[in-house]
């Protein structure tokens, strides 16, 4: 099983550019999440979704947007990239009950210069 | 507000020695607790989880953790560390089942180095 697939793995953006981080899961999970990981800071929740068509803000949503048109896909959009968005981004998914915790993708390392 | 504290940023142990990684949480109700491991350049992998029942839980790779309500702790242990255990370890608390509250709050992580 593929689990949670994130693309790209690495990306360098210039300040002010935009991009979309892709996330796809094949486990039919209702819940999907986007986290960013910064050194010594743990993981911070950006956005999450409880099902197709439903999204909500997490702890650090500013500068990001999401959509959830299907159960499988949960892309994260960065508009007007800033150096503060340099980070490693993880997508994750879980069942409704969350009994098995989250399944994480392998991450996207983004550098904004 | 809910929070998770991992007091040790970095720990070094010798191969074959025992290991204990500390995790303390702040949460008003019975928490759902998790330990994840992250190898360099990889995503996070679930080691073990506690939902209810027996307070000593077993996980993959020979790890175990004990939930102590009186101490608000969920420490991770392994009797004998292998070089392949070198990684970063994250404790997390789940704030509820289902609905909008099914989110995990992560600690800042403990980086484990293993000396030969």
CSV table of C-alpha atoms in Angstrom, one decimal:
chain,number,residue,atom,x,y,z
A,1,UNK,CA,0.0,0.0,0.0
A,2,UNK,CA,1.2,3.5,-0.8
A,3,UNK,CA,-0.3,5.1,2.3
A,4,UNK,CA,0.2,8.9,2.2
A,5,UNK,CA,2.1,10.3,-0.8
A,6,UNK,CA,3.5,13.8,-0.9
A,7,UNK,CA,5.0,15.6,-3.8
A,8,UNK,CA,7.4,17.2,-4.4
A,9,UNK,CA,10.1,16.0,-1.9
A,10,UNK,CA,12.2,19.2,-2.2
A,11,UNK,CA,11.5,22.6,-3.6
A,12,UNK,CA,13.2,26.0,-3.6
A,13,UNK,CA,10.9,29.0,-4.1
A,14,UNK,CA,11.7,32.7,-4.5
A,15,UNK,CA,10.0,35.2,-2.3
A,16,UNK,CA,6.6,36.1,-3.6
A,17,UNK,CA,6.2,32.9,-5.7
A,18,UNK,CA,3.3,30.5,-5.2
A,19,UNK,CA,3.1,26.7,-5.2
A,20,UNK,CA,1.0,23.8,-4.3
A,21,UNK,CA,2.1,20.9,-2.1
A,22,UNK,CA,0.3,17.7,-3.1
A,23,UNK,CA,-0.9,15.0,-0.8
A,24,UNK,CA,-2.8,11.9,-1.6
A,25,UNK,CA,-3.9,8.9,0.5
A,26,UNK,CA,-5.2,5.6,-0.6
A,27,UNK,CA,-6.6,4.3,2.8
A,28,UNK,CA,-10.0,5.9,2.5
A,29,UNK,CA,-9.3,8.0,5.6
A,30,UNK,CA,-11.8,10.7,6.5
A,31,UNK,CA,-9.3,12.9,8.3
A,32,UNK,CA,-6.4,14.7,6.7
A,33,UNK,CA,-3.9,17.1,8.1
A,34,UNK,CA,-1.1,19.4,7.2
A,35,UNK,CA,1.8,20.1,9.6
A,36,UNK,CA,4.9,22.0,9.4
A,37,UNK,CA,8.1,21.0,11.3
A,38,UNK,CA,10.7,23.5,12.3
A,39,UNK,CA,13.9,22.5,14.3
A,40,UNK,CA,13.2,22.3,18.0
A,41,UNK,CA,9.6,23.3,17.6
A,42,UNK,CA,7.9,20.0,17.0
A,43,UNK,CA,5.0,19.8,14.6
A,44,UNK,CA,2.5,22.6,14.2
A,45,UNK,CA,-0.9,22.0,12.6
A,46,UNK,CA,-1.6,24.3,9.6
A,47,UNK,CA,-5.0,23.0,8.4
A,48,UNK,CA,-7.1,19.9,8.7
A,49,UNK,CA,-10.1,18.3,7.0
A,50,UNK,CA,-12.7,16.0,8.4
A,51,UNK,CA,-14.0,15.0,4.9
A,52,UNK,CA,-14.4,16.1,1.4
A,53,UNK,CA,-15.6,19.7,1.2
A,54,UNK,CA,-14.8,20.4,4.8
A,55,UNK,CA,-11.6,22.1,6.0
A,56,UNK,CA,-10.7,24.1,9.1
A,57,UNK,CA,-7.7,26.1,10.4
A,58,UNK,CA,-5.2,24.7,12.7
A,59,UNK,CA,-2.6,26.5,14.9
A,60,UNK,CA,-0.6,28.3,12.1
A,61,UNK,CA,-2.8,28.8,9.0
A,62,UNK,CA,-1.7,32.3,7.9
A,63,UNK,CA,-0.1,32.3,4.4
A,64,UNK,CA,-1.7,28.9,3.5
A,65,UNK,CA,-4.8,27.6,1.9
A,66,UNK,CA,-6.3,24.2,1.4
A,67,UNK,CA,-9.1,22.4,-0.4
A,68,UNK,CA,-10.6,18.9,-0.2
A,69,UNK,CA,-12.6,18.1,-3.3
A,70,UNK,CA,-12.1,14.3,-2.9
A,71,UNK,CA,-11.5,11.9,0.0
A,72,UNK,CA,-8.0,11.1,-1.4
A,73,UNK,CA,-6.5,14.5,-2.0
A,74,UNK,CA,-5.7,17.4,0.3
A,75,UNK,CA,-3.4,19.9,-1.4
A,76,UNK,CA,-1.8,22.8,0.5
A,77,UNK,CA,-1.4,26.1,-1.4
A,78,UNK,CA,1.3,28.7,-0.5
A,79,UNK,CA,0.5,32.1,-1.9
A,80,UNK,CA,3.2,34.8,-1.9
A,81,UNK,CA,5.9,32.7,-0.3
A,82,UNK,CA,7.9,34.2,2.5
A,83,UNK,CA,11.2,33.1,4.1
A,84,UNK,CA,9.2,32.3,7.3
A,85,UNK,CA,7.6,29.5,5.3
A,86,UNK,CA,10.9,27.7,4.9
A,87,UNK,CA,10.1,24.4,6.7
A,88,UNK,CA,9.4,20.7,6.3
A,89,UNK,CA,5.8,20.0,5.6
A,90,UNK,CA,4.0,16.8,6.5
A,91,UNK,CA,0.7,15.6,5.4
A,92,UNK,CA,-1.1,12.9,7.5
A,93,UNK,CA,-4.4,11.1,7.5
A,94,UNK,CA,-6.4,9.1,10.0
A,95,UNK,CA,-9.6,7.2,10.4
A,96,UNK,CA,-12.7,8.8,12.0
A,97,UNK,CA,-11.9,7.4,15.4
A,98,UNK,CA,-8.1,7.9,15.2
A,99,UNK,CA,-7.5,4.6,16.9
A,100,UNK,CA,-4.3,4.0,14.9
A,101,UNK,CA,-3.0,7.5,15.2
A,102,UNK,CA,-1.9,9.3,12.1
A,103,UNK,CA,-0.3,7.9,9.0
A,104,UNK,CA,2.3,10.4,7.8
A,105,UNK,CA,3.8,11.1,4.4
A,106,UNK,CA,7.5,11.4,3.9
A,107,UNK,CA,7.5,15.2,3.8
A,108,UNK,CA,8.3,18.1,1.5
A,109,UNK,CA,11.3,20.2,2.3
A,110,UNK,CA,10.6,23.8,1.2
A,111,UNK,CA,13.2,26.6,1.1
A,112,UNK,CA,12.1,30.2,0.4
A,113,UNK,CA,14.9,32.5,-0.7
B,1,UNK,CA,-4.8,24.5,26.9
B,2,UNK,CA,-3.4,21.1,26.1
B,3,UNK,CA,0.3,20.7,25.8
B,4,UNK,CA,3.1,18.2,25.7
B,5,UNK,CA,6.5,18.6,27.1
B,6,UNK,CA,9.6,16.5,26.3
B,7,UNK,CA,12.2,17.8,28.7
B,8,UNK,CA,15.2,16.2,27.0
B,9,UNK,CA,16.2,17.8,23.7
B,10,UNK,CA,19.1,15.4,23.1
B,11,UNK,CA,20.1,12.1,24.7
B,12,UNK,CA,23.1,9.9,24.0
B,13,UNK,CA,23.2,6.2,25.1
B,14,UNK,CA,25.6,3.4,24.5
B,15,UNK,CA,24.4,0.5,22.4
B,16,UNK,CA,23.0,-2.2,24.6
B,17,UNK,CA,22.1,0.2,27.4
B,18,UNK,CA,18.6,0.9,28.6
B,19,UNK,CA,16.6,3.9,27.4
B,20,UNK,CA,13.9,6.1,28.9
B,21,UNK,CA,12.5,9.2,27.1
B,22,UNK,CA,10.3,11.4,29.1
B,23,UNK,CA,7.0,12.9,28.2
B,24,UNK,CA,4.6,15.0,30.3
B,25,UNK,CA,1.3,16.3,29.1
B,26,UNK,CA,-1.3,18.7,30.2
B,27,UNK,CA,-4.9,17.8,29.5
B,28,UNK,CA,-8.1,18.0,31.5
B,29,UNK,CA,-9.6,14.6,30.6
B,30,UNK,CA,-8.2,11.2,30.0
B,31,UNK,CA,-5.8,11.7,27.1
B,32,UNK,CA,-5.0,9.5,24.1
B,33,UNK,CA,-1.2,9.3,24.0
B,34,UNK,CA,1.2,8.3,21.2
B,35,UNK,CA,4.9,8.0,20.6
B,36,UNK,CA,6.3,8.4,17.1
B,37,UNK,CA,9.7,7.9,15.7
B,38,UNK,CA,11.3,9.9,12.9
B,39,UNK,CA,14.4,8.7,11.1
B,40,UNK,CA,16.4,11.4,9.1
B,41,UNK,CA,14.6,12.5,6.0
B,42,UNK,CA,11.5,10.4,6.8
B,43,UNK,CA,8.0,10.9,8.0
B,44,UNK,CA,6.8,9.9,11.4
B,45,UNK,CA,6.1,6.3,12.3
B,46,UNK,CA,3.8,5.3,15.1
B,47,UNK,CA,5.6,3.3,17.8
B,48,UNK,CA,2.8,2.8,20.3
B,49,UNK,CA,-0.4,4.3,21.6
B,50,UNK,CA,-2.4,4.4,24.8
B,51,UNK,CA,-6.2,4.8,24.8
B,52,UNK,CA,-7.4,3.1,28.0
B,53,UNK,CA,-7.0,0.0,30.0
B,54,UNK,CA,-3.6,-1.4,30.9
B,55,UNK,CA,-1.2,1.5,31.6
B,56,UNK,CA,1.8,-0.4,30.3
B,57,UNK,CA,1.6,-0.6,26.5
B,58,UNK,CA,3.9,-2.5,24.1
B,59,UNK,CA,4.9,-1.1,20.7
B,60,UNK,CA,6.9,-2.0,17.7
B,61,UNK,CA,10.7,-2.4,17.7
B,62,UNK,CA,10.8,-3.6,21.4
B,63,UNK,CA,9.6,-0.2,22.8
B,64,UNK,CA,7.1,0.1,25.7
B,65,UNK,CA,5.6,3.1,27.5
B,66,UNK,CA,3.8,3.5,30.8
B,67,UNK,CA,0.9,5.9,31.4
B,68,UNK,CA,1.0,7.4,34.9
B,69,UNK,CA,-2.0,9.6,35.5
B,70,UNK,CA,-0.8,10.9,38.9
B,71,UNK,CA,2.4,12.2,37.2
B,72,UNK,CA,0.8,13.2,33.9
B,73,UNK,CA,3.5,11.2,32.2
B,74,UNK,CA,3.9,8.8,29.3
B,75,UNK,CA,7.5,7.8,29.3
B,76,UNK,CA,9.0,5.6,26.5
B,77,UNK,CA,11.4,2.8,27.5
B,78,UNK,CA,13.5,0.2,25.8
B,79,UNK,CA,15.6,-2.4,27.7
B,80,UNK,CA,18.5,-2.6,25.2
B,81,UNK,CA,19.1,0.1,22.6
B,82,UNK,CA,20.3,-0.8,19.1
B,83,UNK,CA,22.3,1.5,16.8
B,84,UNK,CA,19.3,1.5,14.5
B,85,UNK,CA,17.2,3.2,17.2
B,86,UNK,CA,19.1,6.5,16.6
B,87,UNK,CA,16.3,8.9,15.5
B,88,UNK,CA,14.1,11.6,16.8
B,89,UNK,CA,11.2,10.7,19.0
B,90,UNK,CA,8.0,12.6,19.4
B,91,UNK,CA,5.3,12.3,22.1
B,92,UNK,CA,1.8,13.4,21.2
B,93,UNK,CA,-1.5,13.8,22.9
B,94,UNK,CA,-4.8,13.3,21.1
B,95,UNK,CA,-7.6,15.6,22.2
B,96,UNK,CA,-10.5,13.5,21.3
B,97,UNK,CA,-12.1,10.9,19.0
B,98,UNK,CA,-13.7,12.0,15.8
B,99,UNK,CA,-15.2,15.3,15.0
B,100,UNK,CA,-13.3,18.5,14.9
B,101,UNK,CA,-11.3,17.6,18.0
B,102,UNK,CA,-9.4,14.6,16.5
B,103,UNK,CA,-6.1,16.4,16.4
B,104,UNK,CA,-2.7,15.6,17.8
B,105,UNK,CA,-0.5,18.0,19.8
B,106,UNK,CA,3.1,17.1,19.5
B,107,UNK,CA,6.0,17.6,21.8
B,108,UNK,CA,9.2,19.3,20.5
B,109,UNK,CA,11.0,15.9,20.2
B,110,UNK,CA,14.0,14.1,21.7
B,111,UNK,CA,16.9,13.4,19.5
B,112,UNK,CA,18.5,10.0,20.4
B,113,UNK,CA,22.1,9.3,19.5
B,114,UNK,CA,23.5,5.8,20.1
B,115,UNK,CA,27.2,5.3,20.7
B,116,UNK,CA,28.9,2.0,19.6
